Short mmCIF file of C-alpha atoms and ligand atoms in Angstrom, two decimals:
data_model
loop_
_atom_site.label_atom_id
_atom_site.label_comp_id
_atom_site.label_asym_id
_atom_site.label_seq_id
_atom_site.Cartn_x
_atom_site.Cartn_y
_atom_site.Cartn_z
CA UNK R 1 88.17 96.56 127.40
CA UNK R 2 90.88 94.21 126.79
CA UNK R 3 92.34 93.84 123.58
CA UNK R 4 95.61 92.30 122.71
CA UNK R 5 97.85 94.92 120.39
CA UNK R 6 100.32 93.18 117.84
CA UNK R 7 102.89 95.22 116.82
CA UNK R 8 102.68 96.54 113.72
CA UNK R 9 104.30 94.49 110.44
CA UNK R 10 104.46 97.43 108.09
CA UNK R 11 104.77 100.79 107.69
CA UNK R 12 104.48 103.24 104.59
CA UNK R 13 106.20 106.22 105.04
CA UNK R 14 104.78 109.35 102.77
CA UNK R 15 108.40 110.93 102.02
CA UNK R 16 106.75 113.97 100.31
CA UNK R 17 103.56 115.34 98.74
CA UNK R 18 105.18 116.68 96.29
CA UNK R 19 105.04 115.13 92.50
CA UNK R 20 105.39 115.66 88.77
CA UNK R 21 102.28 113.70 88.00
CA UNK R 22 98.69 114.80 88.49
CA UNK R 23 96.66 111.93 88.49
CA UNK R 24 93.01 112.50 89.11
CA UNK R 25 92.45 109.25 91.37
CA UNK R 26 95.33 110.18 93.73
CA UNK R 27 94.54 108.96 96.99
CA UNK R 28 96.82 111.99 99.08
CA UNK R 29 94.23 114.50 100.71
CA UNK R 30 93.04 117.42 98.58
CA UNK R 31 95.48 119.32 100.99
CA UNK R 32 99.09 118.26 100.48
CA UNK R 33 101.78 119.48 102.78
CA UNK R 34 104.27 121.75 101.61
CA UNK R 35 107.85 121.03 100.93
CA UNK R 36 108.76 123.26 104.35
CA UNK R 37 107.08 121.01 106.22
CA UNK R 38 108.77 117.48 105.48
CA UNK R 39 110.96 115.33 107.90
CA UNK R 40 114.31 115.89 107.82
CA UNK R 41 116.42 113.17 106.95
CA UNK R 42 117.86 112.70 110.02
CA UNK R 43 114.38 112.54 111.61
CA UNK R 44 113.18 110.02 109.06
CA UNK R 45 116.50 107.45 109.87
CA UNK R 46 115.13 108.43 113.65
CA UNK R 47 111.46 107.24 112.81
CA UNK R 48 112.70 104.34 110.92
CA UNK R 49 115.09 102.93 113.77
CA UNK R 50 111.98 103.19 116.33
CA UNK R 51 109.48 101.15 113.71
CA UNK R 52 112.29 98.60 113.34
CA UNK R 53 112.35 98.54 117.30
CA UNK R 54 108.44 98.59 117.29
CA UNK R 55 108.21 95.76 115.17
CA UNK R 56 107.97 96.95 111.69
CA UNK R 57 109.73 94.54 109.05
CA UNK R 58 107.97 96.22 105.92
CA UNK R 59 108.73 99.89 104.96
CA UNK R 60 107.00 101.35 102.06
CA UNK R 61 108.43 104.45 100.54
CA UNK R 62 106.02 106.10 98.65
CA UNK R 63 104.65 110.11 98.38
CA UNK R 64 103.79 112.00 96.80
CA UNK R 65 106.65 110.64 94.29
CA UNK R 66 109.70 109.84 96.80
CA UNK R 67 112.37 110.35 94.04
CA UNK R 68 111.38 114.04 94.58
CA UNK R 69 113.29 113.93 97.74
CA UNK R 70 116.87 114.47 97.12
CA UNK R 71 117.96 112.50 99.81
CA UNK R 72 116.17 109.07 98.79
CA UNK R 73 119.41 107.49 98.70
CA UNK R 74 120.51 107.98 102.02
CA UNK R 75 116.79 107.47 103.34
CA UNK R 76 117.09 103.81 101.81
CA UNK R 77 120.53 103.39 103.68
CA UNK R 78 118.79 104.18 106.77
CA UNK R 79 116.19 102.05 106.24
CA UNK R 80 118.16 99.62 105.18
CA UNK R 81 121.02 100.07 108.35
CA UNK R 82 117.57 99.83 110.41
CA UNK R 83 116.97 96.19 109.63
CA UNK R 84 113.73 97.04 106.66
CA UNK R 85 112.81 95.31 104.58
CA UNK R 86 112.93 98.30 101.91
CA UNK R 87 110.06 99.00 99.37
CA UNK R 88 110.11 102.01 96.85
CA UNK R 89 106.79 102.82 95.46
CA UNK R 90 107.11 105.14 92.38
CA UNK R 91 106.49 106.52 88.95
CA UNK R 92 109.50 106.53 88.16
CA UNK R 93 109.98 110.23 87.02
CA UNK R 94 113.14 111.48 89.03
CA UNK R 95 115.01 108.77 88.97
CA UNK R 96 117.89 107.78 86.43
CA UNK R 97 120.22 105.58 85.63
CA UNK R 98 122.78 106.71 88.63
CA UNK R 99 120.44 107.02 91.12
CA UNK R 100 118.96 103.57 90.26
CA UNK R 101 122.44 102.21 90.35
CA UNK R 102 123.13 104.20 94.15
CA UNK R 103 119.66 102.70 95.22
CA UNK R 104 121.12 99.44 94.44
CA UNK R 105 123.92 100.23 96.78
CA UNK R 106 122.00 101.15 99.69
CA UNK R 107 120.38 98.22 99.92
CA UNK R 108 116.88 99.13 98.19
CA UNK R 109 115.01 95.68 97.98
CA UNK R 110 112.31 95.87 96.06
CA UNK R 111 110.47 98.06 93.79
CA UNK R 112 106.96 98.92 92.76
CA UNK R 113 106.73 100.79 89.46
CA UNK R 114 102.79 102.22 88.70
CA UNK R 115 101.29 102.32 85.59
CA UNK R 116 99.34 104.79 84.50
CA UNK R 117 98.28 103.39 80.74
CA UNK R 118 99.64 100.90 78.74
CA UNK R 119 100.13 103.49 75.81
CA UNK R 120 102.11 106.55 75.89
CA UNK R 121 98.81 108.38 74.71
CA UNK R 122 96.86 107.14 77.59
CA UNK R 123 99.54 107.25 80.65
CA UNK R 124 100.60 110.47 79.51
CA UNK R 125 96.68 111.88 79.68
CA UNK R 126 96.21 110.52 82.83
CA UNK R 127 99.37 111.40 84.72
CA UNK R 128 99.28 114.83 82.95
CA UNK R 129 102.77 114.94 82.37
CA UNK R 130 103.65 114.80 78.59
CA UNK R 131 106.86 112.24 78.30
CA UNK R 132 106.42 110.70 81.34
CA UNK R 133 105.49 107.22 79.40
CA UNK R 134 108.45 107.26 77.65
CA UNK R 135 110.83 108.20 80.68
CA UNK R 136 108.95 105.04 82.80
CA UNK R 137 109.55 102.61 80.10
CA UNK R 138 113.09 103.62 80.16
CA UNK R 139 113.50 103.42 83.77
CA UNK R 140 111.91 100.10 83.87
CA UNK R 141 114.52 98.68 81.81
CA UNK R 142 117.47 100.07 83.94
CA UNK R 143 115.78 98.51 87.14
CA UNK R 144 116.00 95.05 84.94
CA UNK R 145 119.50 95.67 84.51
CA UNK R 146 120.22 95.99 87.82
CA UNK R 147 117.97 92.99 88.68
CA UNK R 148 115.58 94.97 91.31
CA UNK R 149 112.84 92.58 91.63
CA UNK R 150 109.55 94.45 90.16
CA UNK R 151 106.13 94.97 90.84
CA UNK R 152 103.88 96.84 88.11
CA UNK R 153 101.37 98.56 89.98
CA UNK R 154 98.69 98.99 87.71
CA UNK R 155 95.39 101.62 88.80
CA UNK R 156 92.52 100.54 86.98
CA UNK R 157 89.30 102.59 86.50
CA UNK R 158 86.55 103.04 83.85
CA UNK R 159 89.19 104.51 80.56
CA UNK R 160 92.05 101.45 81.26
CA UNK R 161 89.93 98.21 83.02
CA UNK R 162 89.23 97.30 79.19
CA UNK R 163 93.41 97.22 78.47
CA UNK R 164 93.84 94.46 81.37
CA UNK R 165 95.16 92.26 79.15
CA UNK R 166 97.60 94.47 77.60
CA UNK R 167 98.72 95.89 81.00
CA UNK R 168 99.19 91.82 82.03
CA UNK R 169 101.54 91.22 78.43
CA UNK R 170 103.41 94.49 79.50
CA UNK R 171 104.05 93.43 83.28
CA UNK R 172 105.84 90.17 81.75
CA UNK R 173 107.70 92.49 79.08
CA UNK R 174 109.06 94.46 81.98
CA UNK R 175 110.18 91.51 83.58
CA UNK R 176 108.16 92.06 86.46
CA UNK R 177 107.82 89.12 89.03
CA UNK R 178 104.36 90.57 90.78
CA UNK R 179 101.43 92.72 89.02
CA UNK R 180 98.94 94.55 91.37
CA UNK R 181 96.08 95.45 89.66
CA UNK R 182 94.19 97.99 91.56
CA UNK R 183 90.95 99.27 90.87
CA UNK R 184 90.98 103.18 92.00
CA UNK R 185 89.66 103.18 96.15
CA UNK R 186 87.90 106.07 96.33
CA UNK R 187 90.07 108.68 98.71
CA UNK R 188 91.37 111.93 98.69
CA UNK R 189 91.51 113.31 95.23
CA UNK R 190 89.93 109.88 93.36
CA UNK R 191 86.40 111.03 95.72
CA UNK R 192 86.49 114.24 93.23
CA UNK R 193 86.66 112.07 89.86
CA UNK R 194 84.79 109.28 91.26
CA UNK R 195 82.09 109.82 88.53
CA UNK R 196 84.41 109.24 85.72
CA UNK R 197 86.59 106.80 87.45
CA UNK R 198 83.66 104.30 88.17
CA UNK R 199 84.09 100.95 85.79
CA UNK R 200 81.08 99.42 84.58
CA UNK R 201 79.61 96.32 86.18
CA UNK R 202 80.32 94.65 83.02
CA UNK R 203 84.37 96.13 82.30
CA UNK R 204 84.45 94.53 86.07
CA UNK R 205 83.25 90.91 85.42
CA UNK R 206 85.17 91.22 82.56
CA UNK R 207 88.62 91.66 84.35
CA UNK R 208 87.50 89.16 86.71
CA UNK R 209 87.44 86.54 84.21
CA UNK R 210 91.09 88.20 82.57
CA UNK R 211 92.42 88.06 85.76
CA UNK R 212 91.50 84.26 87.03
CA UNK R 213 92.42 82.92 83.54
CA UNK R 214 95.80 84.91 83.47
CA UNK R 215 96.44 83.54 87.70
CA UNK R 216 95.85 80.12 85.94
CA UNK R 217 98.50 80.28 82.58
CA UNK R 218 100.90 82.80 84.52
CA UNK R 219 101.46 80.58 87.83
CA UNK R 220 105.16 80.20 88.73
CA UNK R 221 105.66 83.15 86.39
CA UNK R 222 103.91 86.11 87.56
CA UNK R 223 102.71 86.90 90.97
CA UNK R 224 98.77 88.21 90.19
CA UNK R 225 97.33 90.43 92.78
CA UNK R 226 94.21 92.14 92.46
CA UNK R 227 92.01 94.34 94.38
CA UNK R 228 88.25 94.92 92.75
CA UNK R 229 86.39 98.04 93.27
CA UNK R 230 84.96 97.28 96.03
CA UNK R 231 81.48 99.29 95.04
CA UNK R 232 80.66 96.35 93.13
CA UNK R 233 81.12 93.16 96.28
CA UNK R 234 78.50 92.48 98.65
CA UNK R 235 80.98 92.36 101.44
CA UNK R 236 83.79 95.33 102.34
CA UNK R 237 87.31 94.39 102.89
CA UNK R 238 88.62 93.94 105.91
CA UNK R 239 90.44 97.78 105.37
CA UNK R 240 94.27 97.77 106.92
CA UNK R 241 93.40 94.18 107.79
CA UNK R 242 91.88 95.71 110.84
CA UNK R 243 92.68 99.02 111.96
CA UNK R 244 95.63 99.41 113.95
CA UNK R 245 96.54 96.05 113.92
CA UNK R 246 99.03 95.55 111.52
CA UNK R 247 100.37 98.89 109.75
CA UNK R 248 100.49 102.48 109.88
CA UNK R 249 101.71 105.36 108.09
CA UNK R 250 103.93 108.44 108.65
CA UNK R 251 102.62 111.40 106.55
CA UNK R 252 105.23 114.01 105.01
CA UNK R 253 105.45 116.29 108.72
CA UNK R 254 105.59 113.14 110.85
CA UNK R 255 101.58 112.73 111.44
CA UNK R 256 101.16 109.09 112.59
CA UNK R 257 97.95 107.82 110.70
CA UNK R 258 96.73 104.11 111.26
CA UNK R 259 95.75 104.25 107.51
CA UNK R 260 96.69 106.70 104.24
CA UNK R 261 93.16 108.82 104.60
CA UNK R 262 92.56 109.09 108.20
CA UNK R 263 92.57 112.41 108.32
CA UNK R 264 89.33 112.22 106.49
CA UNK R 265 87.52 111.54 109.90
CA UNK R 266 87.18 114.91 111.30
CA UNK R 267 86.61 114.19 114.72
CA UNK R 268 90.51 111.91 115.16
CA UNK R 269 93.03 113.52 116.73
CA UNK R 270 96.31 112.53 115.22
CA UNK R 271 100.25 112.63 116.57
CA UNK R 272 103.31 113.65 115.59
CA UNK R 273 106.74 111.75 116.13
CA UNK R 274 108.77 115.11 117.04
CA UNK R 275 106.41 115.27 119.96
CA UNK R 276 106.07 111.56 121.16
CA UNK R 277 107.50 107.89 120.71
CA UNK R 278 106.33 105.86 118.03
CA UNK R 279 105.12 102.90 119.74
CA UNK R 280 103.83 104.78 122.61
CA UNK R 281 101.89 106.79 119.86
CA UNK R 282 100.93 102.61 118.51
CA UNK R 283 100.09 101.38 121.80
CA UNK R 284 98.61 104.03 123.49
CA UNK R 285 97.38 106.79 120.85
CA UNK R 286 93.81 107.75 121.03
CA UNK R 287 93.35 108.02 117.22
CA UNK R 288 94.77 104.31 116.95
CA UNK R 289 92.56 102.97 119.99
CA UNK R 290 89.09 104.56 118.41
CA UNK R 291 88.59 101.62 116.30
CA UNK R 292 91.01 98.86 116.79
CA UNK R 293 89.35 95.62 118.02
CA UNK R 294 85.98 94.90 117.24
CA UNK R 295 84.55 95.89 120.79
CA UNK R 296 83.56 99.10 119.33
CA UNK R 297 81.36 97.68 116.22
CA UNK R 298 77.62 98.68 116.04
CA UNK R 299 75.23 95.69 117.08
CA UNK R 300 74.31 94.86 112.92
CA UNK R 301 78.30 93.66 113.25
CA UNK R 302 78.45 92.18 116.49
CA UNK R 303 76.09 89.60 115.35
CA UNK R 304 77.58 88.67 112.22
CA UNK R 305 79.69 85.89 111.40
CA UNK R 306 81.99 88.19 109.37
CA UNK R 307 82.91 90.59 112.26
CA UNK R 308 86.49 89.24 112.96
CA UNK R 309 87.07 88.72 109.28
CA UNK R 310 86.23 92.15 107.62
CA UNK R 311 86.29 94.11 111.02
CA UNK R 312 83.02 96.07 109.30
CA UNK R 313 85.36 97.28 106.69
CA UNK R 314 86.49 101.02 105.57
CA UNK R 315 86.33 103.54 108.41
CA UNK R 316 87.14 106.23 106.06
CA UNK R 317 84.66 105.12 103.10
CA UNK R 318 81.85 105.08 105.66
CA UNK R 319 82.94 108.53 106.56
CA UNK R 320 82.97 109.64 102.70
CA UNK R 321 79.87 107.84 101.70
CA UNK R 322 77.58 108.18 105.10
CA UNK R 323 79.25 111.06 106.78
CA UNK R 324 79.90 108.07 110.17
CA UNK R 325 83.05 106.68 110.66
CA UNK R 326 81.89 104.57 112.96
CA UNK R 327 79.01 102.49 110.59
CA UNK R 328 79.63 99.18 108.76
CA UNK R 329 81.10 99.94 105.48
CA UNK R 330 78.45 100.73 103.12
CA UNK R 331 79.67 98.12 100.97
CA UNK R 332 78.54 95.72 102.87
CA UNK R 333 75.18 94.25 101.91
CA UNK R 334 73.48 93.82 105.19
CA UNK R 335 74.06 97.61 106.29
CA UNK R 336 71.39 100.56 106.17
CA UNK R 337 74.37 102.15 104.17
CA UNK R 338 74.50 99.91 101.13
CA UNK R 339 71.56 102.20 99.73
CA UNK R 340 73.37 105.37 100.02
CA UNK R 341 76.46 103.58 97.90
CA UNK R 342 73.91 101.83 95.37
CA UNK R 343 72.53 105.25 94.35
CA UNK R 344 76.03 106.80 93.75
CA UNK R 345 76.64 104.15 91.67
CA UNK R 346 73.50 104.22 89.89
CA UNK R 347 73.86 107.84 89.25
CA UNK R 348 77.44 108.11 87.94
CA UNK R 349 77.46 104.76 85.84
CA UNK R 350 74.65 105.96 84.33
CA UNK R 351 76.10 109.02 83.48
CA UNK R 352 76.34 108.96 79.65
CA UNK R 353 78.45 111.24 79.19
CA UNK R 354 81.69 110.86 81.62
CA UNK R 355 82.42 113.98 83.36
CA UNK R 356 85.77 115.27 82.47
CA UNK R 357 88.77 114.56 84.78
CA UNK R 358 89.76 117.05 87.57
CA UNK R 359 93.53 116.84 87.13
CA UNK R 360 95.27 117.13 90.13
CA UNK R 361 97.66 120.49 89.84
CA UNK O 1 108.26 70.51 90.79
CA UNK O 2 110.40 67.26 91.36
CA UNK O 3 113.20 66.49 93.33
CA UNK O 4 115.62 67.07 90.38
CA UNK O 5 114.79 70.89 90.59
CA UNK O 6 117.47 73.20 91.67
CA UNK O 7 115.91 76.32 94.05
CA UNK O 8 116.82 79.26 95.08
CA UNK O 9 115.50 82.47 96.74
CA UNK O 10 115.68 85.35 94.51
CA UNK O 11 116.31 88.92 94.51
CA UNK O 12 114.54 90.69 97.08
CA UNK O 13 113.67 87.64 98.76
CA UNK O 14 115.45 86.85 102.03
CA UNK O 15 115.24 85.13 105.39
CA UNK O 16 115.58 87.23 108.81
CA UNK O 17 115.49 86.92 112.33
CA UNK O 18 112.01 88.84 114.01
CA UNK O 19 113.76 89.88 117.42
CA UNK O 20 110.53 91.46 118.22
CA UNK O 21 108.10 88.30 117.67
CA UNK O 22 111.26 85.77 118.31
CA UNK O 23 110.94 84.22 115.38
CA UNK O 24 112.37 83.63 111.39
CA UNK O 25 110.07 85.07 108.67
CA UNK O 26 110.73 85.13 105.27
CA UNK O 27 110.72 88.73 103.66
CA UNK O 28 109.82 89.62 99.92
CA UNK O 29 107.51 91.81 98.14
CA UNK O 30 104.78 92.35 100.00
CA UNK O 31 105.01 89.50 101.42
CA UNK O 32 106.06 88.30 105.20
CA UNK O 33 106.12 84.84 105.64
CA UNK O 34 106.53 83.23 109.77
CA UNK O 35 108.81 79.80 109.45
CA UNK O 36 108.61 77.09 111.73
CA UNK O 37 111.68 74.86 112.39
CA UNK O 38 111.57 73.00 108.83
CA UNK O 39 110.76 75.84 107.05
CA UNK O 40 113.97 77.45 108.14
CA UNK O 41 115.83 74.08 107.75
CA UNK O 42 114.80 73.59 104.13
CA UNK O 43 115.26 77.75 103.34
CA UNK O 44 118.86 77.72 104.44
CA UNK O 45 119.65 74.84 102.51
CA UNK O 46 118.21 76.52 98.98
CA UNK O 47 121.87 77.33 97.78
CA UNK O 48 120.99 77.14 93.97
CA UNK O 49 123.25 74.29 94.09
CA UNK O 50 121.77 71.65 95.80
CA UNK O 51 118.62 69.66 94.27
CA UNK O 52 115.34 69.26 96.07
CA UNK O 53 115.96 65.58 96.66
CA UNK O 54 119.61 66.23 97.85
CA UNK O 55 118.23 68.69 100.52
CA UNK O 56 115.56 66.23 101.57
CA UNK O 57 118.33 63.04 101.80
CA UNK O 58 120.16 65.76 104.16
CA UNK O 59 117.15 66.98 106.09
CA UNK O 60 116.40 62.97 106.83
CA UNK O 61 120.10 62.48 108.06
CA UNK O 62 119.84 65.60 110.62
CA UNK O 63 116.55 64.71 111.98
CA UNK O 64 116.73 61.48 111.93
CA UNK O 65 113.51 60.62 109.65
CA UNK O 66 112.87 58.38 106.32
CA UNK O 67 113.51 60.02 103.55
CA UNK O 68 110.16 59.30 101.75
CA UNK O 69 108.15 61.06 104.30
CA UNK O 70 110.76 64.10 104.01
CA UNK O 71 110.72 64.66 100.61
CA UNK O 72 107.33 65.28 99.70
CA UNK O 73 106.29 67.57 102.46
CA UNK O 74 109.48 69.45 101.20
CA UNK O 75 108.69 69.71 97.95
CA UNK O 76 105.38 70.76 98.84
CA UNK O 77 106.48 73.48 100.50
CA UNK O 78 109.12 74.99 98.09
CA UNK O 79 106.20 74.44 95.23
CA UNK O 80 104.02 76.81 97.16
CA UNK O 81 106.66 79.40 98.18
CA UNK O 82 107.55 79.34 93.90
CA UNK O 83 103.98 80.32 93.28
CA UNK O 84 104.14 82.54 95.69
CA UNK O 85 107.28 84.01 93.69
CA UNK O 86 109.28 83.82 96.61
CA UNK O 87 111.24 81.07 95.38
CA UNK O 88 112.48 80.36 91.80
CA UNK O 89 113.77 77.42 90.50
CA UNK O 90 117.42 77.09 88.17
CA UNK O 91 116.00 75.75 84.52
CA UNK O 92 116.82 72.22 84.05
S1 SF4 K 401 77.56 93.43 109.04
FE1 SF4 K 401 79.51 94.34 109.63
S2 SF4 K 401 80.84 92.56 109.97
FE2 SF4 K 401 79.07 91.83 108.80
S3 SF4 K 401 79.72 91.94 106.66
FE3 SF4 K 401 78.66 93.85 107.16
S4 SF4 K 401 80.31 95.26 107.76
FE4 SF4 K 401 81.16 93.17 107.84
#
């Protein structure tokens, strides 16, 4: 087998598991790592030296909620001193005005605010954390101050997909220069609620239609990204943009992961960074190497003029949905799996009554 | 966009050297964008100062080309980098 490995472009690095919200789509495993077990911040300036070295020109800092880490600050100095481009991913709770303004120092270059609801009624209910609204809107308008370029992350699922438009009018309130609107992937936590989570067929043609029309008026103005639930295409995404070909991820203990849930695939065996060198752990790691290329897709793949652009999607969705990591995504139309997906679907849209959330505490 | 427009990279978007791949790339949210030659030319000459068509009259000078054939390749590629968001342009 010869493939050629590219070094990797980006990296998110989980800072911490821990967080004040409890939102029941969060993708972290239903097992989160305890603060005793996080990188220290010495070994995190370590890791992020080695990606730079490696290759890495994109760092994501995300959680968990990374202001919960006290030493954020210096983490985004590091980063920065590394030669990162330098990404916070938050909710904003934790920070304030003089943290914001120390971020600012250290070089932070970017960051990505989510959204839970575009009322405080709503984003408080489904981050379970009373206030919390109120606290983000604030924070939002000290990272305008300061001029951080912003991106309003928006997670979309069955209770918000109808507000689209009203989450688009607050993303240019904000003065945000890029809105991701995200329907909820189903991992970790979001596989408990998927039931209630799942948007209709219709609330999804509907933000279709929201979202070409707003791509259209908003050009030059806002920067519209947005990722469907994929339950509803005939075709999967091509998941990491191929696995182990262009990112990875560093969980809260140092785990190297070539995606956010891989941990989800039982049979992986996964590294740490206090026991080996990141790009040796890239190059050469077993869990990295089990599906990178396309040599190892089954035959329905092979023979299909999507293989090198989808790479038969989701390893870890067609672990969650078929119980085999190593089938096509059942998304994908052509694939023996598609049934198993179409009856979930079936079965929880149907649902008249939504199930009620299982917050994440 | 015309030539009269006045761009600049924003915030959070900035040029940088790849000394793993050996090549420029321009970095912004989300976003990593490989330059060739002109690409770098025209993206170190976005000072917020100069116009589109000044940066095109200089870009013909240094390599030597007509100015006509310049200009609208430039603009075509600062227009596409603005929808992007990775470039925005001074109000008139
Ligand atoms: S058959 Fe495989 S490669 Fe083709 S679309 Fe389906 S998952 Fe993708």
């Amino acid at each position: 087998m010869s493939i050629r490995i590219d070094p990797p472009m980006a990296m998110l690095a989980e800072l911490t598991h821990r967080c004040p919200l409890a939102c029941p789509y969060c993708s972290n495993p239903t097992e989160l790592l305890a603060k005793e077990t996080e990188l220290s911040t010495d070994a995190w300036a370590d890791i992020f030296q080695q990606a730079a070295k490696l290759g890495v020109l994109q760092l994501h800092l995300s959680g968990g909620e990374p202001a919960s880490r006290r030493d954020l600050v210096e983490l985004v100095a590091a980063a920065r001193e590394a030669g990162l481009y330098t990404n916070l991913i938050t909710s904003g709770i934790g920070l304030n005005e003089r943290r914001l303004r120390a971020l600012d120092e250290a070089g932070l270059d970017h960051v990505q605010l989510s959204l839970q609801g575009v009322t405080a009624a709503m984003a408080d209910r489904i981050g379970g954390y009373k206030g919390g609204f109120d606290r983000k809107m604030h924070v939002a308008e000290i990272i305008a101050d300061i001029g951080f370029p912003l991106t309003l992350n928006a997670v979309m699922h069955r209770e918000n997909l109808d507000d689209l438009p009203a989450t688009i009018d607050m993303a240019l309130r904000l003065g945000a220069r890029r809105i991701e609107i995200a329907c909820v992937q189903f991992q970790g936590w979001a596989l408990v609620n998927r039931a209630v989570l799942q948007p209709s067929r219709e609330q999804v043609d509907a933000a279709k239609k929201t979202v070409a029309r707003a791509i259209e008026t908003l050009k030059g103005r806002l920067v519209i990204d947005f990722v469907p639930p994929d339950y509803y295409s005939d075709f999967p995404k091509a998941c990491m943009n191929g696995w182990g070909s262009t990112g990875l991820n560093i969980t809260p203990n140092g785990t190297v992961l070539p995606c956010h849930a891989a941990e989800t695939i039982p049979h992986l065996q996964f590294e740490n960074v206090a026991k080996r060198e990141l790009s040796d752990i890239w190059y050469d790691g077993a869990a990295f190497n089990a599906y990178r290329g396309t040599d190892w897709l089954p035959e329905l793949c092979q023979g299909c003029d999507r293989r090198d652009i989808d790479f038969g999607g989701c390893r870890c969705q067609a672990m969650a949905v078929l119980g085999d990591a190593s089938a096509p995504d059942p998304v994908c139309r052509k694939s023996p799996g598609r049934a198993a997906l179409d009856a979930l679907l079936n079965e929880e849209v149907q649902a008249v009554d939504a199930p009620e959330f299982v917050f994440r505490r | 966009m015309t030539g009269a427009d006045v761009p600049f990279l924003p915030r959070g978007v900035r040029t940088h050297f790849d000394a793993v791949r050996k090549v420029d790339v321009l970095l912004g949210p989300e976003r990593v964008l490989v330059l060739d030659q002109v690409g770098t030319a025209v993206l170190g000459r976005l000072d917020g100062v100069a116009s589109l068509d000044q940066i095109s009259a200089d870009l013909s000078a240094v390599y030597n080309a007509p100015v006509d054939v310049i200009a609208p390749d430039v603009i075509a590629f600062v227009e596409d980098l603005r929808d992007k968001g990775m470039v925005h342009v001074h109000p008139h």
